[in-house]
Tab-separated table of C-alpha atoms and ligand atoms in Angstrom:
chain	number	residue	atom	x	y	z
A	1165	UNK	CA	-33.632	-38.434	63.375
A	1166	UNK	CA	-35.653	-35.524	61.546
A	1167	UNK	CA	-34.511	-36.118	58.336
A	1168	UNK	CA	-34.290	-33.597	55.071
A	1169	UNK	CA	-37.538	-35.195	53.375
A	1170	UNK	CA	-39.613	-38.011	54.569
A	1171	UNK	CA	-41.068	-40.156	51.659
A	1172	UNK	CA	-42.057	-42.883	53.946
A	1173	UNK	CA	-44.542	-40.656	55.967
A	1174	UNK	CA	-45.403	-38.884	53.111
A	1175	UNK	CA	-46.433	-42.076	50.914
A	1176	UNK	CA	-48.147	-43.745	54.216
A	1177	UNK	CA	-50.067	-40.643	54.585
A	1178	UNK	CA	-51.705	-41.389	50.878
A	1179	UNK	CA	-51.537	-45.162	50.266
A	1180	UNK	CA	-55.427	-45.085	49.399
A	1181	UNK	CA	-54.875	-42.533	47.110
A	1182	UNK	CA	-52.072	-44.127	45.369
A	1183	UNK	CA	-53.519	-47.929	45.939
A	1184	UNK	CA	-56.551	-46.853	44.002
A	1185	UNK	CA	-54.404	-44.828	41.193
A	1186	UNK	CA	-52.185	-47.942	40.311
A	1187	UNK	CA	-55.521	-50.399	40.924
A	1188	UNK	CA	-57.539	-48.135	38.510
A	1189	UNK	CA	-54.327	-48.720	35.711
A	1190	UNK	CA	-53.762	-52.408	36.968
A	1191	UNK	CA	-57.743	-53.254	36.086
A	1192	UNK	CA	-57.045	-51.476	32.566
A	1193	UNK	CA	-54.133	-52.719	31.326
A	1194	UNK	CA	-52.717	-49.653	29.357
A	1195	UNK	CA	-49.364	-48.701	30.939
A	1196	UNK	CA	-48.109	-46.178	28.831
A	1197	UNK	CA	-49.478	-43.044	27.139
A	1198	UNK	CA	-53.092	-43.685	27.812
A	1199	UNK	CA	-56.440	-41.903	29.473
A	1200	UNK	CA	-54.766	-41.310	33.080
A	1201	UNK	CA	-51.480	-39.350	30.962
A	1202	UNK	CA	-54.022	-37.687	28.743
A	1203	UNK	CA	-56.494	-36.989	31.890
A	1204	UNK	CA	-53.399	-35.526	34.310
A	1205	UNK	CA	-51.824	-33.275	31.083
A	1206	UNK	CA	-55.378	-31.488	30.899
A	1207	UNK	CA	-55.667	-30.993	34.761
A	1208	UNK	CA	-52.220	-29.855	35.189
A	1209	UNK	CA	-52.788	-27.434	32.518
A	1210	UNK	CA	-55.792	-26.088	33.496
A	1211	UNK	CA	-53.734	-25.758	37.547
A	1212	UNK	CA	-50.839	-23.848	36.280
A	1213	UNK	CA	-53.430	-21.875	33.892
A	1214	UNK	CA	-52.223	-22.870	30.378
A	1215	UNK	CA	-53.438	-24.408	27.364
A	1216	UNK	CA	-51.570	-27.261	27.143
A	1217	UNK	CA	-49.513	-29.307	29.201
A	1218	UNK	CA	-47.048	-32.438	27.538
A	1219	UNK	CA	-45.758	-34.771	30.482
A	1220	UNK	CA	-42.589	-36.636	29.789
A	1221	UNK	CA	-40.450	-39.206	32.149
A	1222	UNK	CA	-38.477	-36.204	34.248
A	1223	UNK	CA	-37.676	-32.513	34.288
A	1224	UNK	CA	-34.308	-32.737	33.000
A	1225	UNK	CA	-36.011	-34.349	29.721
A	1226	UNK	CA	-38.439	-31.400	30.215
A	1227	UNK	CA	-35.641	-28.748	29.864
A	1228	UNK	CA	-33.936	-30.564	27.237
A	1229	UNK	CA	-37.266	-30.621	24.915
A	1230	UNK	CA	-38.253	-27.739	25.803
A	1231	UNK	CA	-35.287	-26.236	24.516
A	1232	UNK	CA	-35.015	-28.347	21.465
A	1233	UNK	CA	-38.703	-26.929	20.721
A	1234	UNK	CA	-37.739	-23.367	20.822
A	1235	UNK	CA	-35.088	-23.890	18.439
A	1236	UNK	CA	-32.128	-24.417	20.471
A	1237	UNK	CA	-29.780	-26.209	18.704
A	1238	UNK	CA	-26.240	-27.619	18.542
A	1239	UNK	CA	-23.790	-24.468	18.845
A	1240	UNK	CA	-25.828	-22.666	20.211
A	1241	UNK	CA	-25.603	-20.506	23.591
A	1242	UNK	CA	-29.067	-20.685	26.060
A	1243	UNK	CA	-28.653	-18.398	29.207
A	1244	UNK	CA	-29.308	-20.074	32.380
A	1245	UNK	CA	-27.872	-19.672	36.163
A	1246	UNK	CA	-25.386	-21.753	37.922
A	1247	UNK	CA	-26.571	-22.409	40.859
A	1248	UNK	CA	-29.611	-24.183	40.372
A	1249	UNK	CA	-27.901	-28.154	40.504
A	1250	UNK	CA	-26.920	-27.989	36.984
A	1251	UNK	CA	-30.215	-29.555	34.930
A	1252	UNK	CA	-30.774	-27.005	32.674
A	1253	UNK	CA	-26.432	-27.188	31.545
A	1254	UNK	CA	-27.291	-30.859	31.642
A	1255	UNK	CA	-29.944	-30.725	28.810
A	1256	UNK	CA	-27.874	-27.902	27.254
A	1257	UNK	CA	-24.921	-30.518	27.511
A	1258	UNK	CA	-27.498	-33.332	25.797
A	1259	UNK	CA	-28.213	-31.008	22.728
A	1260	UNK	CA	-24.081	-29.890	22.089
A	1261	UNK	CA	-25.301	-26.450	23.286
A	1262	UNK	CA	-23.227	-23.901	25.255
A	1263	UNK	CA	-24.308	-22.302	28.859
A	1264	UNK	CA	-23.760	-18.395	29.033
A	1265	UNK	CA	-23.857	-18.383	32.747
A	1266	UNK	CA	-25.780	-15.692	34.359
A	1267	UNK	CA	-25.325	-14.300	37.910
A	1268	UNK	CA	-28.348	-14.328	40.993
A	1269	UNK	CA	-29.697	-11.764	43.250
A	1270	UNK	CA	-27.638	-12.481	46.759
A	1271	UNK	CA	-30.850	-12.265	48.692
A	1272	UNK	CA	-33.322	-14.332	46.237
A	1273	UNK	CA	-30.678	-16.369	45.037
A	1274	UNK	CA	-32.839	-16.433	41.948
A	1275	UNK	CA	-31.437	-14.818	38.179
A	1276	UNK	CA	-32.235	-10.846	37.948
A	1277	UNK	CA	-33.402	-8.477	35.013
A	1278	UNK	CA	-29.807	-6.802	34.731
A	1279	UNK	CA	-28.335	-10.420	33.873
A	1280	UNK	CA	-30.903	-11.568	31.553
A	1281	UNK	CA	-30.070	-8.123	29.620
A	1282	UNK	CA	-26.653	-9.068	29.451
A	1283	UNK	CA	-27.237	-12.310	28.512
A	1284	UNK	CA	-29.397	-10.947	25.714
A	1285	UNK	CA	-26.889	-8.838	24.801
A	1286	UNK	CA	-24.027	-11.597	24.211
A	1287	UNK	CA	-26.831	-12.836	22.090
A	1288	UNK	CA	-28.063	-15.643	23.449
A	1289	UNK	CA	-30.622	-18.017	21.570
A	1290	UNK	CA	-33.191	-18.211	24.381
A	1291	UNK	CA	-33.308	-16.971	28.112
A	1292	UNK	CA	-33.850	-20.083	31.012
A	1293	UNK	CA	-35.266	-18.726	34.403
A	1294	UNK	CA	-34.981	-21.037	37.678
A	1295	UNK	CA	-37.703	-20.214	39.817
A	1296	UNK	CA	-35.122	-22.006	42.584
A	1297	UNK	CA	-36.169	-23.298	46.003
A	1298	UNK	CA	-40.136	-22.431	45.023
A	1299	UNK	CA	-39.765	-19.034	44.771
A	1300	UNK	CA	-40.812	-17.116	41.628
A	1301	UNK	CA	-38.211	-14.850	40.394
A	1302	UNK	CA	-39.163	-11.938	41.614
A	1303	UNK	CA	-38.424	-9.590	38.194
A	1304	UNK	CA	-40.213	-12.532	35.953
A	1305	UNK	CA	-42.550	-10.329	34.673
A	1306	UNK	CA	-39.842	-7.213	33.474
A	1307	UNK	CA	-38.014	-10.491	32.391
A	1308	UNK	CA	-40.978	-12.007	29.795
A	1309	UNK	CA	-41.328	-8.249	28.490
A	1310	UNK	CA	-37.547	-7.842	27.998
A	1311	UNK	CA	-37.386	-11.575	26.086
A	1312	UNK	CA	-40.750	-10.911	24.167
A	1313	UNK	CA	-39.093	-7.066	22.974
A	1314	UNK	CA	-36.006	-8.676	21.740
A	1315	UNK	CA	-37.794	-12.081	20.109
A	1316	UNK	CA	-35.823	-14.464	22.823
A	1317	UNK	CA	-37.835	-17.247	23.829
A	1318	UNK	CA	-38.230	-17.990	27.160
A	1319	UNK	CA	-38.182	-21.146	29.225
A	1320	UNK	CA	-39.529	-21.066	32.628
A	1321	UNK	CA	-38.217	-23.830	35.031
A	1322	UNK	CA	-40.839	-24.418	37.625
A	1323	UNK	CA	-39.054	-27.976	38.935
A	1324	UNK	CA	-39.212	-26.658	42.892
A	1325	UNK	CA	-41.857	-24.470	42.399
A	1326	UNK	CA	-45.444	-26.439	41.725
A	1327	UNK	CA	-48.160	-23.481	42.608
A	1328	UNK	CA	-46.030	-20.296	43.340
A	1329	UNK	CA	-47.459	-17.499	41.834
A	1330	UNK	CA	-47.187	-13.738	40.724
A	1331	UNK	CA	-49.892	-11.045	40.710
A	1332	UNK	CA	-52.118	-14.481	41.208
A	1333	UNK	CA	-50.769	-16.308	38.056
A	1334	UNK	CA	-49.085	-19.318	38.159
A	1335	UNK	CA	-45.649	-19.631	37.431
A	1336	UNK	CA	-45.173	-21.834	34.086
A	1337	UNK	CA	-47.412	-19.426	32.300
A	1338	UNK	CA	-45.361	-15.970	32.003
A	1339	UNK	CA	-42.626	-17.933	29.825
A	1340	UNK	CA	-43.023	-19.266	26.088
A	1341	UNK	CA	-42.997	-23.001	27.533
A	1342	UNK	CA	-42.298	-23.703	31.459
A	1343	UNK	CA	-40.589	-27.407	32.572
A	1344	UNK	CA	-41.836	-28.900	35.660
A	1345	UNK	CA	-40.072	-31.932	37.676
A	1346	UNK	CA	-42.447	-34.692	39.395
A	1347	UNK	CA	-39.081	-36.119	40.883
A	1348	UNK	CA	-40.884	-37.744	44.220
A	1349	UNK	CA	-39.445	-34.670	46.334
A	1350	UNK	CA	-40.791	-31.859	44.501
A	1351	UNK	CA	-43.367	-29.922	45.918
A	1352	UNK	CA	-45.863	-32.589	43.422
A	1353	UNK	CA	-44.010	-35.168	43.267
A	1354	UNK	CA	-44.680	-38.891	41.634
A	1355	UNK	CA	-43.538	-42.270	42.649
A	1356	UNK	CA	-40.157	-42.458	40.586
A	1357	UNK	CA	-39.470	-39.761	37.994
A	1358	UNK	CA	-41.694	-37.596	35.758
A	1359	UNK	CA	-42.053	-34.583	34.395
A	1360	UNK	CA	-43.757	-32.011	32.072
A	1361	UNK	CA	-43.806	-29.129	29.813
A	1362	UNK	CA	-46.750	-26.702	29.982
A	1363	UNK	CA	-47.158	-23.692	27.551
A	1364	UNK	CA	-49.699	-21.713	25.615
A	1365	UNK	CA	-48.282	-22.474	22.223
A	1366	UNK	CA	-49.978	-25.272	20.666
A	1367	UNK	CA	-47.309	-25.557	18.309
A	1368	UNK	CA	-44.447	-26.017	20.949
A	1369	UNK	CA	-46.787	-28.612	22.981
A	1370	UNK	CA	-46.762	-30.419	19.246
A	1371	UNK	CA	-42.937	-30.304	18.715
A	1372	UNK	CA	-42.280	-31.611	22.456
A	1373	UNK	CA	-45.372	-34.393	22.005
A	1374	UNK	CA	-43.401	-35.414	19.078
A	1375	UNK	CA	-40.053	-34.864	20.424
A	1376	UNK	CA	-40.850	-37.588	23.690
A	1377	UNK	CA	-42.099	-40.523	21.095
A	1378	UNK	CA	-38.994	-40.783	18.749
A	1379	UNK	CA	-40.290	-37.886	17.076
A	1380	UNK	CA	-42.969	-39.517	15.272
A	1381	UNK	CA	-45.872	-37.681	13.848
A	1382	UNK	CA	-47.944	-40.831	13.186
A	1383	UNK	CA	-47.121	-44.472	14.618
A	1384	UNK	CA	-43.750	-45.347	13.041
A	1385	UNK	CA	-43.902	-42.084	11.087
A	1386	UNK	CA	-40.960	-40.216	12.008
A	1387	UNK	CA	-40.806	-36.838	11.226
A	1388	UNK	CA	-38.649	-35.021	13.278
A	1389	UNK	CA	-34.954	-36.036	14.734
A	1390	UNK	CA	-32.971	-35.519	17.539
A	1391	UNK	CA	-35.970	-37.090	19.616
A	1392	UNK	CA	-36.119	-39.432	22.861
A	1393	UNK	CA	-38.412	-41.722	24.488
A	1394	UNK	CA	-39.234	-39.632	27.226
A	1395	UNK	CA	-43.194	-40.793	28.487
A	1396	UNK	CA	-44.270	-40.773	31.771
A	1397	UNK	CA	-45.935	-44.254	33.178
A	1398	UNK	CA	-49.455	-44.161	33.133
A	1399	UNK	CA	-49.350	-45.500	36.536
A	1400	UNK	CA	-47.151	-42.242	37.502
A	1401	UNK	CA	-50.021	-39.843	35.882
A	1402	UNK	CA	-52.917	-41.786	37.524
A	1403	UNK	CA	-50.719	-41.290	40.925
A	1404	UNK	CA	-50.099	-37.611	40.169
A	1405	UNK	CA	-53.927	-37.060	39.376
A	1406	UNK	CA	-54.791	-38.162	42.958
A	1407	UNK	CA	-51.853	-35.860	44.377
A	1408	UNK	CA	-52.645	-32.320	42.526
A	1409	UNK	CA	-55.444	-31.726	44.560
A	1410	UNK	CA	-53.476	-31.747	47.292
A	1411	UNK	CA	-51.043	-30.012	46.257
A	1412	UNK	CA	-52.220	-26.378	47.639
A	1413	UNK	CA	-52.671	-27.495	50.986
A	1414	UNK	CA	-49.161	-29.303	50.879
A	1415	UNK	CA	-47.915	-25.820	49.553
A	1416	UNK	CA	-49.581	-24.010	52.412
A	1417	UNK	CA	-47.756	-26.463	55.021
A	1418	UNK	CA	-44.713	-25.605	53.723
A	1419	UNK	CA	-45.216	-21.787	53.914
A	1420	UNK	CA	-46.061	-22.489	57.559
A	1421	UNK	CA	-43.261	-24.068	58.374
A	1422	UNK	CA	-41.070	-21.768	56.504
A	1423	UNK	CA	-42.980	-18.952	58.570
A	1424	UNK	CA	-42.582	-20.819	61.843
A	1425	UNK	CA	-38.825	-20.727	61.181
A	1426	UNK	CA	-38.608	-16.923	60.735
A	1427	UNK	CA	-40.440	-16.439	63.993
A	1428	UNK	CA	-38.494	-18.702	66.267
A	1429	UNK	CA	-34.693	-18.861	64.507
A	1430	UNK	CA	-32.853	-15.931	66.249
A	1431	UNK	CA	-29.335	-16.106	65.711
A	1432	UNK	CA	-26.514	-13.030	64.876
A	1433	UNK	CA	-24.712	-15.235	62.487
A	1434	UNK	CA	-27.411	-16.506	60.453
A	1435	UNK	CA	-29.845	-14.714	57.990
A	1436	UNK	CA	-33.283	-16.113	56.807
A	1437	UNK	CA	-35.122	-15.944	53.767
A	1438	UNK	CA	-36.855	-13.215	52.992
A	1439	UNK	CA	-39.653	-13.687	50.613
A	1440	UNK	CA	-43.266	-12.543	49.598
A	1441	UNK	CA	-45.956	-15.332	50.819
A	1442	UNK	CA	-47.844	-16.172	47.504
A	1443	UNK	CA	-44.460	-15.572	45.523
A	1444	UNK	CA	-43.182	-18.479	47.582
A	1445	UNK	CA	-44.207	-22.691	48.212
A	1446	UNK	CA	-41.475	-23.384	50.255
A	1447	UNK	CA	-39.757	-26.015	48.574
A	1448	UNK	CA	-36.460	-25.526	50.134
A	1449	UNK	CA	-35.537	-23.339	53.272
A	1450	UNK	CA	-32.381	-21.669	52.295
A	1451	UNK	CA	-30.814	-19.993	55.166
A	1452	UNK	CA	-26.901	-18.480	54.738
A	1453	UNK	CA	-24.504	-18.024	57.135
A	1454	UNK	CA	-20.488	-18.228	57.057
A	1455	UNK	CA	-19.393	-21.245	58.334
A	1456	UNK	CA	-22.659	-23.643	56.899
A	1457	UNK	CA	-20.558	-26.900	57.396
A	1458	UNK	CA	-19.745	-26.410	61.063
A	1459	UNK	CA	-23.791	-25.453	61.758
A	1460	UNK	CA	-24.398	-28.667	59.969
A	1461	UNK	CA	-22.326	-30.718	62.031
A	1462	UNK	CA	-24.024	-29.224	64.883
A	1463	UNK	CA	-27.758	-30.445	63.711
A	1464	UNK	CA	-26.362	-33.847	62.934
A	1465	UNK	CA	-24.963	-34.271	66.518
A	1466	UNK	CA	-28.745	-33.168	67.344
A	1467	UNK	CA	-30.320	-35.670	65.204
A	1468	UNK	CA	-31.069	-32.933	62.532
A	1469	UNK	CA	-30.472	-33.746	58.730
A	1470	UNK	CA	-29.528	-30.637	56.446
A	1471	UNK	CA	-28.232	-30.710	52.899
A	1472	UNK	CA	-26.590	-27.909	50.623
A	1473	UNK	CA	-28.591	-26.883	47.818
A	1474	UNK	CA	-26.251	-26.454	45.538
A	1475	UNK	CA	-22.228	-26.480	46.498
A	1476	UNK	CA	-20.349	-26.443	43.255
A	1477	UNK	CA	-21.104	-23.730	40.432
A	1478	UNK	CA	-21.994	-25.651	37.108
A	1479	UNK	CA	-18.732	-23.779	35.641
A	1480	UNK	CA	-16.703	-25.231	38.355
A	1481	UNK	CA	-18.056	-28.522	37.793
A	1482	UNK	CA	-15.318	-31.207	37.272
A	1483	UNK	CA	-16.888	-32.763	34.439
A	1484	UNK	CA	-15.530	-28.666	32.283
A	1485	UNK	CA	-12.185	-29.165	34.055
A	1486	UNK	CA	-10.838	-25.849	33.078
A	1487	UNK	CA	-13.391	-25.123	30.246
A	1488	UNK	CA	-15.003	-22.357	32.332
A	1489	UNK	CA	-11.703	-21.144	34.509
A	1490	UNK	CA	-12.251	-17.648	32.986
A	1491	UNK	CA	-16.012	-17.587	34.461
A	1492	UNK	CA	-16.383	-15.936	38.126
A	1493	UNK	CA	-19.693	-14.998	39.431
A	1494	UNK	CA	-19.997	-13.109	42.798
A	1495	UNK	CA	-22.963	-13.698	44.086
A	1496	UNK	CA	-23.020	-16.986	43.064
A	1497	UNK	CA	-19.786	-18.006	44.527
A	1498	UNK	CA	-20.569	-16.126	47.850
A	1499	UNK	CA	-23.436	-18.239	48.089
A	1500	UNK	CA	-22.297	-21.423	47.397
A	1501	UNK	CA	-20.265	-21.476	50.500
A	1502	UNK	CA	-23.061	-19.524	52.571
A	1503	UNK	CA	-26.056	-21.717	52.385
A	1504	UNK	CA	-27.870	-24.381	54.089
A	1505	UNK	CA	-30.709	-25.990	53.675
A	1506	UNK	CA	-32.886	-26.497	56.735
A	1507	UNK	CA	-35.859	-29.673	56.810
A	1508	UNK	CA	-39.002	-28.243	54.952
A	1509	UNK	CA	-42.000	-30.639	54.046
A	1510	UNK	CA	-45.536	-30.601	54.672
A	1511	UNK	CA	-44.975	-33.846	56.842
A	1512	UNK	CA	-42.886	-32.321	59.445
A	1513	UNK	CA	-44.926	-31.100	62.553
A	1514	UNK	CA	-44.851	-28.109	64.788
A	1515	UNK	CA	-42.636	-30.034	67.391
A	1516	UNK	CA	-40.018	-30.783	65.077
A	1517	UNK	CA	-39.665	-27.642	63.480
A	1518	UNK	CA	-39.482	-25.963	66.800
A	1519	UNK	CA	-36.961	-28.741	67.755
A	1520	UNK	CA	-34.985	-27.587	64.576
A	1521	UNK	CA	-34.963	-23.799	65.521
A	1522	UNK	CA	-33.905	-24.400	69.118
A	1523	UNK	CA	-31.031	-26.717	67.378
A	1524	UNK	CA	-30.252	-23.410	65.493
A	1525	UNK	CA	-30.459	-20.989	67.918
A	1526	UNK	CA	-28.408	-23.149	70.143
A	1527	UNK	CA	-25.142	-23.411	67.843
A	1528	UNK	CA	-22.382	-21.341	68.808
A	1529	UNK	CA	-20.811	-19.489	65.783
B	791	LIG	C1	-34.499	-26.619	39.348
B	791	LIG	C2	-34.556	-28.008	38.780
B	791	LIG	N1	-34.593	-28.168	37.443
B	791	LIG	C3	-34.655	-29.372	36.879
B	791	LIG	C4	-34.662	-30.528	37.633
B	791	LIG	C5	-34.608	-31.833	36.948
B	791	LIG	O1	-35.675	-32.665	37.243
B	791	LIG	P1	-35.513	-34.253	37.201
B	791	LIG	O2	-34.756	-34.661	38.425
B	791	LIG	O3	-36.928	-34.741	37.206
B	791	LIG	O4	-34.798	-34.609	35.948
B	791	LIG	C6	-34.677	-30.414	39.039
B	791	LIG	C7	-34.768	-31.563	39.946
B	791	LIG	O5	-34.135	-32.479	40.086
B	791	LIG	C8	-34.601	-29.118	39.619
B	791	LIG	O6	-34.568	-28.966	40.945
């Protein structure tokens, strides 16, 4: 079975790595915020190319915090798409916010300029912007300038895309604050859950800090509410210091793979992804065609695991019932029921993805 992401190889490949990470925090005896959390925020800062990074126990935390720390507040409405597995309406959910749901490019599948502006212009409190399936939103930078004209803050979220950059800068520093997921599938990816905030403002990096330890200032000084527990394991940061420097070559794997696919999958019915190589780390492979449940069948009667990244809307969610029955998005809809993911990891060899692409090419319409 080639299956959608394989953890198992993945961790065998880097059990010294991790046995000496949780050995180093074992022999301490400090478990939570301590040197190896401290250590990791200033290396993943310095990697993404911003002043400070805040790590936290996941990305959803991370988008919730984040948004908390630009201002967002109950009643308010935060811009954000709807296709991106509904994190970012979760955290707006967790702070009594409101989503103002913004439509994607059909080809990137990623939010454009021409939504954020209307977004802006229904007056949204601050703009979020999924760099989704580790691809950097290809109008980011028209994006920052429009936010930064009209004084909306901007949160990048950079959960599936660890490294992908624009003009050689990473994503996570073009927005006011950028969220990052360590969930163990992400492109860097922990042991359990984790996350982090990164950003340039110092004063942000404060508020969040604050906002993950009950929102104290000093030990049992609280000075700020609405806050969470939200700290990543020390054993977690100690893990994620020995993965980050692998985490370029990992990328590059991916972007091999992904280019392996677009050389051998030929078919009339299906359409790749198109995308620019340093723009792009290959977290998912998104490919759309009409009829993505039968193809799926058709891998797993090959032995070939696929998933759907995502199928429901966040407006069509069941959880709004008919809260959202006035929202329709086009794009977004259209590609709902178009795409599939195909197996994309740097664990996968060339035989398998070949194996893949002749499953593929092999599936009759
Ligand atoms: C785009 C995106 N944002 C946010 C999250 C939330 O991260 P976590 O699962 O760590 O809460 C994820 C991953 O699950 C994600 O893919």
């Amino acid at each position: 079975m080639i299956l959608i992401n394989d953890l198992g190889a993945h961790s065998k490949v880097l059990r010294p790595v991790i046995d000496d990470a949780i050995a180093r925090v074992l022999s301490r005896g400090w478990f939570v915020l301590g040197p190896e959390v401290t250590a990791f925020e200033g290396e993943f800062a310095r990697y993404v190319g911003v002043a400070k990074c805040v790590s936290l126990a996941n990305g959803t935390d991370a988008l919730e915090l984040a948004l908390r720390a630009v201002g967002v507040s109950a009643g308010d409405t935060v811009a954000t798409v709807a296709n991106a597995g509904m994190y970012t309406t979760t955290a707006l959910i967790a702070i009594n916010a409101k989503p103002f749901f913004m439509d994607v490019d059909a080809e990137s599948c990623v939010v454009t300029l021409a939504e954020c502006e209307r977004a802006i212009a229904a007056g949204v409190k601050a703009v979020v912007v999924t760099h989704l399936y580790g691809r950097a939103a290809p109008e980011l930078k028209a994006i920052v300038e429009l936010c930064s004209a009209r004084g909306v803050p901007l949160v990048e979220d950079c959960a599936q895309a660890h490294g992908a950059k624009i003009d050689g800068n990473m994503v996570g520093s073009f927005g006011d604050i950028a969220c990052f997921s360590f969930y163990p599938t992400k492109n860097l990816g922990a042991l359990g859950d984790g996350g982090a905030v990164a950003t340039n403002n110092a004063s942000l990096a404060d508020t969040v800090a604050r906002l993950r330890q009950y929102g104290w200032s000093a030990k049992y000084e609280v000075t700020l509410g609405h806050a969470s527990n939200s700290r990543l394991d020390e054993i977690q940061a100690a893990i994620l210091r020995g993965f980050l420097p692998l985490l370029d070559g990992w990328n590059e794997r991916r972007r091999k793979i992904a280019k392996l696919y677009a050389t051998l999958i030929s078919h009339p019915n299906i359409k790749l992804p198109e995308y620019n190589a340093e723009e792009y780390v290959g977290h998912l492979y998104v490919i759309q065609t009409e009829n993505p449940a039968a193809l799926r069948e058709h891998l797993k009667a090959k032995d070939i695991a696929s998933e759907v990244h995502y199928p429901i809307p966040d407006y069509r969610q069941p959880v709004f019932k008919n809260v959202y029955a006035d929202i329709s998005l086009a794009n977004t809809e259209a590609l709902a029921k178009s795409i599939l993911t195909l197996p994309c990891y740097p664990e996968l060899t060339d035989e398998q993805v070949l194996q893949i692409a002749e499953a593929v090419n092999s599936w009759q319409a």
